[in-house]
Coordinates of C-alpha atoms and ligand atoms in Angstrom, one line a residue:
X748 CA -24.9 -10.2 -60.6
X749 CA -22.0 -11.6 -58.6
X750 CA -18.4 -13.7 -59.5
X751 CA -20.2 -17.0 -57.3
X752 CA -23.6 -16.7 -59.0
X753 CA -22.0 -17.5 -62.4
X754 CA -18.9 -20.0 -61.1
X755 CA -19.7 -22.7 -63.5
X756 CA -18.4 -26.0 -63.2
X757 CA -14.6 -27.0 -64.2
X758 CA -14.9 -27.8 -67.9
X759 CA -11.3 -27.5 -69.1
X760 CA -11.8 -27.7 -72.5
X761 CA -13.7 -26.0 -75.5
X762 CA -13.4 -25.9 -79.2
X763 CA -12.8 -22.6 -79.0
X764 CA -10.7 -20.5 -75.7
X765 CA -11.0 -16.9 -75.8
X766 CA -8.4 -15.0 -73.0
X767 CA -9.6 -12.0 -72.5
X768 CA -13.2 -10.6 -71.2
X769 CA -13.0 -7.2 -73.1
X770 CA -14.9 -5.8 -76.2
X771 CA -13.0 -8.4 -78.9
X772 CA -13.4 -11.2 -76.8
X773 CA -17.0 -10.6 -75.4
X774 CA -18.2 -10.2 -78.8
X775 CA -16.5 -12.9 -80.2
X776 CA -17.9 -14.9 -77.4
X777 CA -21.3 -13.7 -78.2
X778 CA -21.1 -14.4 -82.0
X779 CA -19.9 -17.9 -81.2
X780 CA -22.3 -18.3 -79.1
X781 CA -25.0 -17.5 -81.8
X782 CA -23.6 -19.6 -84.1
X783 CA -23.6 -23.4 -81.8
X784 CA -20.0 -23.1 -81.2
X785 CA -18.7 -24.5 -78.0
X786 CA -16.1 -21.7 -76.6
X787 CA -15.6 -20.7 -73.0
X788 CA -14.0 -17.2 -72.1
X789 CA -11.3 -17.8 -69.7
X790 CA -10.5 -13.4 -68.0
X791 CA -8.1 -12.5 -65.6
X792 CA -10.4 -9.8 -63.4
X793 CA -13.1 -10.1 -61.1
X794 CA -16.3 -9.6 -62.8
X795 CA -16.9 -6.0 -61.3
X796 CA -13.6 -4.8 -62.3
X797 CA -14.5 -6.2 -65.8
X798 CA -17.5 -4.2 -65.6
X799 CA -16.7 -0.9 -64.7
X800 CA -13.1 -0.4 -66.1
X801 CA -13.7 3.0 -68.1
X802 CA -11.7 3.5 -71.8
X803 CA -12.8 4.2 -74.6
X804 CA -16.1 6.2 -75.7
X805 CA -16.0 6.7 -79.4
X806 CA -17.5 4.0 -81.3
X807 CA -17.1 4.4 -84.9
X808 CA -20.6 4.0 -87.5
X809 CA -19.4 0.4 -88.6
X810 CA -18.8 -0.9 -85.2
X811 CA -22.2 -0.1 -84.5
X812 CA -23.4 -1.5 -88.0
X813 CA -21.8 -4.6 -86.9
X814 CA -23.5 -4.6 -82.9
X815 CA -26.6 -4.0 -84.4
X816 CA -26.5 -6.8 -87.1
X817 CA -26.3 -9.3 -84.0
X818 CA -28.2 -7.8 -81.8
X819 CA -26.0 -6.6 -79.0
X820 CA -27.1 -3.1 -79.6
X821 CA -29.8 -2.4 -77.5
X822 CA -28.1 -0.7 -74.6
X823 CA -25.6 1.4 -77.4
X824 CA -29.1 2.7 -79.0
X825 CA -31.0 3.3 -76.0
X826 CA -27.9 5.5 -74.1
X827 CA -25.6 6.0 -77.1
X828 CA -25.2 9.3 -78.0
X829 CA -24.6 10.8 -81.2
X830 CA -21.7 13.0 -82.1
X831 CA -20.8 14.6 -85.5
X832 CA -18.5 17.7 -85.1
X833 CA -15.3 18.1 -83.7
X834 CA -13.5 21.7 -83.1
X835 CA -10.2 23.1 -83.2
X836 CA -8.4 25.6 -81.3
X837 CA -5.3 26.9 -82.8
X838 CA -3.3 29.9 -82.1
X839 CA -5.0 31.4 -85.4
X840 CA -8.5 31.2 -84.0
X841 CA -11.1 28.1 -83.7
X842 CA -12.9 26.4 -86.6
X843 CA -15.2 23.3 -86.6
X844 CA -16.0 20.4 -88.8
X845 CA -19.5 18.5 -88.5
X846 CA -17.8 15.4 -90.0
X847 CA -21.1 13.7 -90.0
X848 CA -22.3 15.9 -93.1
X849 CA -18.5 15.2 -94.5
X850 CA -17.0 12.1 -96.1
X851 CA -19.2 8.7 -95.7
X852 CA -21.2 11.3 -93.4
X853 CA -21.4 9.0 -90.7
X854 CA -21.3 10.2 -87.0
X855 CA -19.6 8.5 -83.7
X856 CA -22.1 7.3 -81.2
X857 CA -20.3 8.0 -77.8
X858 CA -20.9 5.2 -75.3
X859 CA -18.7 4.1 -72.8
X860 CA -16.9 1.1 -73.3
X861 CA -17.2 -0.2 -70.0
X862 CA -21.4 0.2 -70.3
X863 CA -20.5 -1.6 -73.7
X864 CA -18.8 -4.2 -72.0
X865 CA -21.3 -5.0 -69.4
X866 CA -24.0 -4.9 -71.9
X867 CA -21.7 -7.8 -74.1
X868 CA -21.3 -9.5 -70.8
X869 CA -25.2 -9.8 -69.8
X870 CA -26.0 -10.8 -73.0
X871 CA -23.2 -13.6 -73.3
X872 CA -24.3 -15.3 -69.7
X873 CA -28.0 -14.8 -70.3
X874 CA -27.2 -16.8 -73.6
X875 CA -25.8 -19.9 -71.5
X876 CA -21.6 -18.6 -72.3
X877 CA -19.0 -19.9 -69.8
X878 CA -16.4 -17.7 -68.4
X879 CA -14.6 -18.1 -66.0
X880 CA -13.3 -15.0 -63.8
X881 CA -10.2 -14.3 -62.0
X882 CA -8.5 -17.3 -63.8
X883 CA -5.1 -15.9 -65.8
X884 CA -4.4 -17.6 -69.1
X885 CA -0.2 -18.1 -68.6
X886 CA 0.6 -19.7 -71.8
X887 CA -0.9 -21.8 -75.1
X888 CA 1.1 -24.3 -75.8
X889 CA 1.4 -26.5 -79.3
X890 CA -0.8 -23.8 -81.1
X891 CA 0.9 -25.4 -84.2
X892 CA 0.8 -28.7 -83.3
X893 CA -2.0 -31.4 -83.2
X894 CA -3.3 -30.5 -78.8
X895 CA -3.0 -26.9 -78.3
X896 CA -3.8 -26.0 -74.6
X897 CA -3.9 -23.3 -72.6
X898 CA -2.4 -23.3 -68.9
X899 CA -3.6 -20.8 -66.7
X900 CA -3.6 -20.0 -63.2
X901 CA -6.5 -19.3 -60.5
X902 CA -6.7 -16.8 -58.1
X903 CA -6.2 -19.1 -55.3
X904 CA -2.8 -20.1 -56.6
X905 CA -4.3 -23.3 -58.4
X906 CA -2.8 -23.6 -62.2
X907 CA -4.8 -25.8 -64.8
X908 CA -4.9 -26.6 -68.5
X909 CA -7.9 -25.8 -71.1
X910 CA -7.9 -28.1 -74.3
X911 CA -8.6 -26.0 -77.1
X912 CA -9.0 -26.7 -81.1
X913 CA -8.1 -23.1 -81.2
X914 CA -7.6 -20.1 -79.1
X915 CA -8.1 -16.5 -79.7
X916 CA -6.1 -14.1 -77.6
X917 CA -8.2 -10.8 -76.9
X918 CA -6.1 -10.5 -73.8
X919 CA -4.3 -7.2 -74.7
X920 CA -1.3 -6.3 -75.1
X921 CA 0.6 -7.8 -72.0
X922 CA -1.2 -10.9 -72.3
X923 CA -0.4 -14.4 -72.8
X924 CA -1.4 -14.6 -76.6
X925 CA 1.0 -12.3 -77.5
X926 CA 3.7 -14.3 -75.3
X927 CA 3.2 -17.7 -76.5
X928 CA 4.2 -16.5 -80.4
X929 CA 7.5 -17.6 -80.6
X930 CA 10.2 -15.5 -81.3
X931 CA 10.8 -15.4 -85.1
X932 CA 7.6 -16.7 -85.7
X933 CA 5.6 -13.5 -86.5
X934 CA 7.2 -9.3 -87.2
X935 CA 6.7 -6.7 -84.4
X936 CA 6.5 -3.6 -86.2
X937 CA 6.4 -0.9 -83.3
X938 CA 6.5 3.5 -83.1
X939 CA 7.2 5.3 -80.1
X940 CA 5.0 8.8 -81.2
X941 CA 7.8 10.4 -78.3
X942 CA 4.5 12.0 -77.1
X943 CA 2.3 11.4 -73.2
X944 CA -1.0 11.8 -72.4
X945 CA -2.3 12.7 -69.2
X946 CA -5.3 11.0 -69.6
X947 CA -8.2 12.3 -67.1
X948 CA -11.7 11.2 -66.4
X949 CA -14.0 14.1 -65.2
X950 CA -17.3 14.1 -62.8
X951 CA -18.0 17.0 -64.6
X952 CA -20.6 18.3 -67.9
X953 CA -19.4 18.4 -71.3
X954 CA -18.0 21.9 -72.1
X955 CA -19.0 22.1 -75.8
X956 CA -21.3 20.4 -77.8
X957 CA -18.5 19.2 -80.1
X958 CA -14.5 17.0 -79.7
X959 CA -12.2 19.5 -78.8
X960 CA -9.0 20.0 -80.0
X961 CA -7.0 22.8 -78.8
X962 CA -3.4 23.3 -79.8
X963 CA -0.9 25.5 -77.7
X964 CA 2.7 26.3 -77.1
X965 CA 2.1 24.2 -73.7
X966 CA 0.7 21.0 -75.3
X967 CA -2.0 19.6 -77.0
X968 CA -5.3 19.6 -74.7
X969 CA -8.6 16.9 -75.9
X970 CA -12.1 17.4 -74.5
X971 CA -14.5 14.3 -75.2
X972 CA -18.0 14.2 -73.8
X973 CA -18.7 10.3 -71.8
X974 CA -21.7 11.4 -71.0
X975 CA -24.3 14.5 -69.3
X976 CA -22.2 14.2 -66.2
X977 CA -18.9 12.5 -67.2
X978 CA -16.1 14.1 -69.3
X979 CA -12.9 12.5 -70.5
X980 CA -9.7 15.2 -71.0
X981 CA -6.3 15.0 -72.3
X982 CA -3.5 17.2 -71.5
X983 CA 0.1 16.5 -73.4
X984 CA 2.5 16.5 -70.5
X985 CA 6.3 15.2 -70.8
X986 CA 7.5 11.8 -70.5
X987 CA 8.2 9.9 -67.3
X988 CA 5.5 12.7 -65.3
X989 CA 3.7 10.4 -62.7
X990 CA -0.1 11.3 -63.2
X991 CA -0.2 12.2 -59.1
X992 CA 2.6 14.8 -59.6
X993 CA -0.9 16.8 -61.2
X994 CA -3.4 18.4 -58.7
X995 CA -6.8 19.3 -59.4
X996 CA -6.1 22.8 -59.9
X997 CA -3.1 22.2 -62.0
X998 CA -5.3 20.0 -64.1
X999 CA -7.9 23.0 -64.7
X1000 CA -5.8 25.5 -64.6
X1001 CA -3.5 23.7 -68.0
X1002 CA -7.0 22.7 -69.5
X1003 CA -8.3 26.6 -69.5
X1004 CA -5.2 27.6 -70.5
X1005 CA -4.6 25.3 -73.5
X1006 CA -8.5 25.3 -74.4
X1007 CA -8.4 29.1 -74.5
X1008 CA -11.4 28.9 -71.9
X1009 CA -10.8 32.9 -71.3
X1010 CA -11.8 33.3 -75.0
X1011 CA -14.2 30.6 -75.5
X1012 CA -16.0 30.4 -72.8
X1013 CA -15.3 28.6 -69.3
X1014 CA -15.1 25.1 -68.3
X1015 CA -17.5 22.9 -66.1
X1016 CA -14.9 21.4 -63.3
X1017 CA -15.8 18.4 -61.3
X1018 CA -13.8 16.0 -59.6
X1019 CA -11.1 13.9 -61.5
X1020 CA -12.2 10.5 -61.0
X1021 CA -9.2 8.3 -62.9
X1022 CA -6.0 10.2 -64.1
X1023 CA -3.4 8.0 -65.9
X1024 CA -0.4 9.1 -68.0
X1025 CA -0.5 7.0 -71.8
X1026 CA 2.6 6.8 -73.4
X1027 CA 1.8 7.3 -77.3
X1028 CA 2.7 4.5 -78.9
X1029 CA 1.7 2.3 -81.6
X1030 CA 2.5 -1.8 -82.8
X1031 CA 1.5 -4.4 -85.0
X1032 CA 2.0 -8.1 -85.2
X1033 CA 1.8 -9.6 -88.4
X1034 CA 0.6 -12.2 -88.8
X1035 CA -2.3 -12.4 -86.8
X1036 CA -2.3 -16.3 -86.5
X1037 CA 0.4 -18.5 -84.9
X1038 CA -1.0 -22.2 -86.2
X1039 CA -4.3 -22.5 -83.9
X1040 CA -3.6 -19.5 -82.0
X1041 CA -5.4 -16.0 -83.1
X1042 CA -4.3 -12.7 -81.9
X1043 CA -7.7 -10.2 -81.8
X1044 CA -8.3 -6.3 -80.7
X1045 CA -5.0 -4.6 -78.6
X1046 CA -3.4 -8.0 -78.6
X1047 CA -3.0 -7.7 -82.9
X1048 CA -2.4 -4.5 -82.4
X1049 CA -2.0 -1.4 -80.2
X1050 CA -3.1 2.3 -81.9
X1051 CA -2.5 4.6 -79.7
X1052 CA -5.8 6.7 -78.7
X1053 CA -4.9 9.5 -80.8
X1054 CA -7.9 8.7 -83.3
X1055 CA -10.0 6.5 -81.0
X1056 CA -9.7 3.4 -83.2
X1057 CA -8.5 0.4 -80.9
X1058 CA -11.8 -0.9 -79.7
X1059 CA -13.3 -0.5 -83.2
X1060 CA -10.9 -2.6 -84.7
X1061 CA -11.1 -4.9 -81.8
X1062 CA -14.9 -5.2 -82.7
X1063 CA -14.2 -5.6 -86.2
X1064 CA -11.3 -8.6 -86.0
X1065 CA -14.2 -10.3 -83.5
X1066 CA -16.9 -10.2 -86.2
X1067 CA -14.0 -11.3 -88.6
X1068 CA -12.6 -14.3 -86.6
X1069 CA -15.9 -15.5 -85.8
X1070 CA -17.1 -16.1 -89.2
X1071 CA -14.1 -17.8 -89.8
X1072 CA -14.2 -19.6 -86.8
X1073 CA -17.6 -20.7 -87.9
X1074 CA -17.2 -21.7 -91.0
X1075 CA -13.8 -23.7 -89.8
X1076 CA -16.2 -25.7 -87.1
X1077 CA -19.4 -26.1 -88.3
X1078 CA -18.6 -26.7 -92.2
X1079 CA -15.2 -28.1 -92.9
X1080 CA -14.3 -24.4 -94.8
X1081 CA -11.0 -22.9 -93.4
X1082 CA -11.0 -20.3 -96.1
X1083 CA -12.2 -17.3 -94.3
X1084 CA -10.1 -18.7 -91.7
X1085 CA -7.0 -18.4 -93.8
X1086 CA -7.6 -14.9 -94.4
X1087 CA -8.1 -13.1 -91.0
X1088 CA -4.8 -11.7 -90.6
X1089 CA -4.3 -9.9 -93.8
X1090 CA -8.2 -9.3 -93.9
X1091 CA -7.7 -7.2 -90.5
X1092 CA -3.9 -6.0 -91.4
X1093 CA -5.6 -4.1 -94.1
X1094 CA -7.7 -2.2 -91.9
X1095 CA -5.2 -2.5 -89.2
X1096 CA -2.8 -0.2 -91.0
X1097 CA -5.3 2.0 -92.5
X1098 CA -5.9 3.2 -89.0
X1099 CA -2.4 3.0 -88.2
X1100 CA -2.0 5.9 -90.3
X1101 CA -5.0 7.5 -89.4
X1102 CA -3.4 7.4 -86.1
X1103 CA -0.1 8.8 -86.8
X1104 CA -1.2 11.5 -88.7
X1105 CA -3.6 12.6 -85.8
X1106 CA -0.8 12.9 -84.0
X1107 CA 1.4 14.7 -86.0
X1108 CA -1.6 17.7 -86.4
X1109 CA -2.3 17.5 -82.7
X1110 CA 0.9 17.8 -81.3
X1111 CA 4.6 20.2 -81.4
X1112 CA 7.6 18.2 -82.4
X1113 CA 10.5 19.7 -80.6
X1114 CA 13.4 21.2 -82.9
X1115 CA 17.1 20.0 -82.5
X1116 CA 18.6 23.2 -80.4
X1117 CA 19.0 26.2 -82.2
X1118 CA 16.8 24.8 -85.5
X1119 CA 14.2 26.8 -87.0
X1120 CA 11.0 24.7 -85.7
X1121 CA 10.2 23.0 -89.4
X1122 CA 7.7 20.7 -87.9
X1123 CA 5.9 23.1 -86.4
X1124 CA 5.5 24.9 -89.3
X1125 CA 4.3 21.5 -90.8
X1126 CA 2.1 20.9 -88.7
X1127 CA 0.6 24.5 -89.3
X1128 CA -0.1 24.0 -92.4
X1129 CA -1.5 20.7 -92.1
X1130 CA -4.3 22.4 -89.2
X1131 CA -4.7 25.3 -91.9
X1132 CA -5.5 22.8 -94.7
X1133 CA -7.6 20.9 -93.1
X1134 CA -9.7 24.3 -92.1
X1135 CA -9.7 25.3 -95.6
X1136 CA -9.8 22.2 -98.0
X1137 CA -13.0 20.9 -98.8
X1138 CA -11.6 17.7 -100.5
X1139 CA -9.1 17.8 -96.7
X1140 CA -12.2 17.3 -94.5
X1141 CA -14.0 14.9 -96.6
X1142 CA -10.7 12.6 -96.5
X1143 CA -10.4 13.7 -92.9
X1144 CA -13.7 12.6 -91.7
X1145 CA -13.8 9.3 -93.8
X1146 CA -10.8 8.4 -92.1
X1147 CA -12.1 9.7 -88.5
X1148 CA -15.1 7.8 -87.8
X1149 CA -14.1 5.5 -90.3
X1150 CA -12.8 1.8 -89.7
Ligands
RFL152 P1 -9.0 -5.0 -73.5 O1 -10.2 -4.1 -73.4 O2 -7.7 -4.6 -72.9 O3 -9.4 -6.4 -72.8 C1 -8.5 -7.4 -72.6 C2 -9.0 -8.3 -71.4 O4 -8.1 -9.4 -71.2 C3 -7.9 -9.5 -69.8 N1 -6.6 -10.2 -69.7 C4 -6.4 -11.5 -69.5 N2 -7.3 -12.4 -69.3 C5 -6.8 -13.7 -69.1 N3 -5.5 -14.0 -69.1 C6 -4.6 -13.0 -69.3 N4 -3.3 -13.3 -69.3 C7 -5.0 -11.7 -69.5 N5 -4.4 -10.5 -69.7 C8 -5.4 -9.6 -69.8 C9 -8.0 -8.1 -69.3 O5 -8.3 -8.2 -67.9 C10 -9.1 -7.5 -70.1 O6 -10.4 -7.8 -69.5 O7 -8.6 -5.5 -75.0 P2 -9.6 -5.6 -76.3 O8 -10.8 -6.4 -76.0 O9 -8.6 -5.9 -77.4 O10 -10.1 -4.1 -76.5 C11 -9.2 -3.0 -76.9 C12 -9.8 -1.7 -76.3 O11 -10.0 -1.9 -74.9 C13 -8.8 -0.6 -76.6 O12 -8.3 -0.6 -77.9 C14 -9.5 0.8 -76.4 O13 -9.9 1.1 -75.1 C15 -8.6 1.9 -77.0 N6 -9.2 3.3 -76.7 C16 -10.2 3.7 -77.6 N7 -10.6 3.0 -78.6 C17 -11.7 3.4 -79.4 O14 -12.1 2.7 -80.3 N8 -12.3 4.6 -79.1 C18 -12.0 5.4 -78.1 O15 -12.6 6.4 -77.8 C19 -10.8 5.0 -77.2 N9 -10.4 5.7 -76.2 C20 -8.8 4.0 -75.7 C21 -9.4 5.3 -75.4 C22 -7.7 3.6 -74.8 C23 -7.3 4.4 -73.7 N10 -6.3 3.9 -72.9 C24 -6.5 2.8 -72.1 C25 -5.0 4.1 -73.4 C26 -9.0 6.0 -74.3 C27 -7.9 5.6 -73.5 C28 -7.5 6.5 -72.3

């Protein structure tokens, strides 16, 4: 598959205008499809960039429930893996949870988003969808007015306009959705967790059949299997470190360290094939909807990846907004319309939460000089109760895989 072999013709207008090729708006694009709606998917990247830009892995019971209900499951069940247990290191020892037999019981099936992606892609250009690569949304204009539009620029330099009836921004959270709210037209609600990630993507085996979670004096380390020869890794590391500041052998030498691999048993090391630091950080918009225009996935909201929860939720707002697009276009019903945001800020916040309380058992707070470290010992007990409540770990793992 290349860019040219799917250049379709100018259009420049569509009932519906999805920015954004990523999981909200390639499943939103695909539901819309389904349903007889007109809607083009205007992307920023190149198609093979689209394709292989690697984030999540986690995919939560009900996003797959909802994949599977339309259909766009079949790569997820053929290569999907299924995980149910997660294990902590602590400086008191190790414990595990197999959250699958906890809670609603449900496991994560662990594929990677980008296979998810170019699954959701296939599926939406085999079904006759537009898109239309390299082309940058800049701004919608009138989305509360009687012509909204989008204007957007080529990669040539060329700028153009889309005619839209509405337009749903799954275009992140630097895109031009977000932008084109006014100011004073919707609240920004927004944490800084005062936390970094050095986020690391390993040519190298799983290590343990389970999440890991180790917590250390140094910083909070994460081990999550991608796949039998690719492993994703976290290492806490302080704010403002440039990821290149971090060889190889620093890498593994922190990760043994902080996953107690002289205890537990060695780590498989492989070649770090994407390192990038994430600032934790978390924000909501509310509400969702600004006249015609419709904010979707990281654009409504960014979680940071403490609980693996953004692409779930951008899943879920797609399934959300396309039944209310539906409904809106092909019956005359803007009810389900009406209620996308707060439908999806209720879920939205629920995993806000999640989120932030994830980080606070994952991670040291640093006392003000001289304090006795209360936090710490917080977040001590938090860790201990979570080993030893059973009514903790059935909360705990509804929330975890949970959406
Ligand atoms: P995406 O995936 O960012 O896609 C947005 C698309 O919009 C394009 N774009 C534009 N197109 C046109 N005009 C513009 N002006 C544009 N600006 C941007 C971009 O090129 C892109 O193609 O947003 P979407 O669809 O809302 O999906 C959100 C998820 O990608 C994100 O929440 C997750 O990756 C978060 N996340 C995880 N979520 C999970 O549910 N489970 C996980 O295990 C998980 N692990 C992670 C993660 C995020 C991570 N990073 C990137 C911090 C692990 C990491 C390291």
């Amino acid at each position: 598959m290349t860019d040219s072999q799917y250049a379709w013709p100018a259009h420049d207008s569509a009932d519906v205008v999805i920015l954004g090729a990523g999981p909200a708006g390639l499943v939103l694009g695909n539901l819309l499809l389904r349903a007889g709606i007109d809607c083009a998917i205007l992307e920023r990247s190149g198609l093979e960039c689209v394709r292989t830009r690697a984030r999540a892995g986690f995919l939560a019971a009900n996003t797959v429930r909802i994949l599977a209900r339309h259909g766009l499951d079949e790569g997820l069940r053929r290569y999907g893996q299924e995980h149910r247990v997660c294990e902590f290191r602590t400086e008191g020892g190790r414990f595990r949870l197999d959250y699958g037999r906890l809670g609603s019981k449900d496991p994560h099936t662990v594929y990677p988003q980008h296979e998810l992606v170019a699954d959701l892609l296939t599926q939406f250009l085999d079904a006759g969808g537009r898109i239309r690569f390299d082309t940058e949304a800049v701004a919608v204009s009138d989305a509360d007015g009687p012509a909204p539009s989008v204007t957007v620029r080529e990669a040539d330099g060329r700028t153009g306009r889309w005619r839209a009836r509405y337009v749903a921004a799954c275009d992140g959270r630097h895109g031009a959705g977000r932008r084109s709210v006014p100011p004073g037209a919707v609240r920004h609600y927004r944490r800084d967790h005062g936390v970094s990630w050095l986020g690391l993507l390993a040519e190298a085996p799983p290590s343990l059949d389970a999440v890991g979670y180790a917590l250390h004096p140094h910083g909070y380390a994460g081990h999550m299997a991608r796949s039998a020869e690719i492993t994703r890794y976290y290492l806490q590391c302080a704010r403002g470190t440039r990821a290149d500041t971090w060889s190889e052998d620093r890498v593994w030498d922190a990760l043994d360290l902080r996953m107690r691999a002289a205890e537990y048993g060695p780590l498989s090391r492989g070649r770090l094939v994407q390192r990038a630091v994430v600032d934790l950080a978390s924000d909501v918009l509310e509400p969702l909807r600004h006249g015609a225009l419709f904010l979707v996935g990281d654009a409504a909201a960014l979680i940071s990846p403490s609980a693996a929860k953004g692409a779930n939720l951008a899943v879920l707002e797609a399934e959300i907004l396309a039944q209310g697009l539906t409904a809106a276009l092909r019956e005359g019903d803007p009810t389900a319309l009406d209620a996308y945001s707060d439908r999806c800020l209720a879920h939205i916040w629920r995993a806000q939460e999640f989120s932030h309380w994830m980080i606070g058992l994952l991670h040291e707070t640093p006392a003000p000089q001289g304090a006795p470290p209360f936090q710490e010992r917080l977040r001590r007990s938090r860790i201990s109760a979570l080993r030893d409540s059973p009514t903790q770990q059935d909360w705990f793992a509804e929330n975890y895989v949970g959406i």
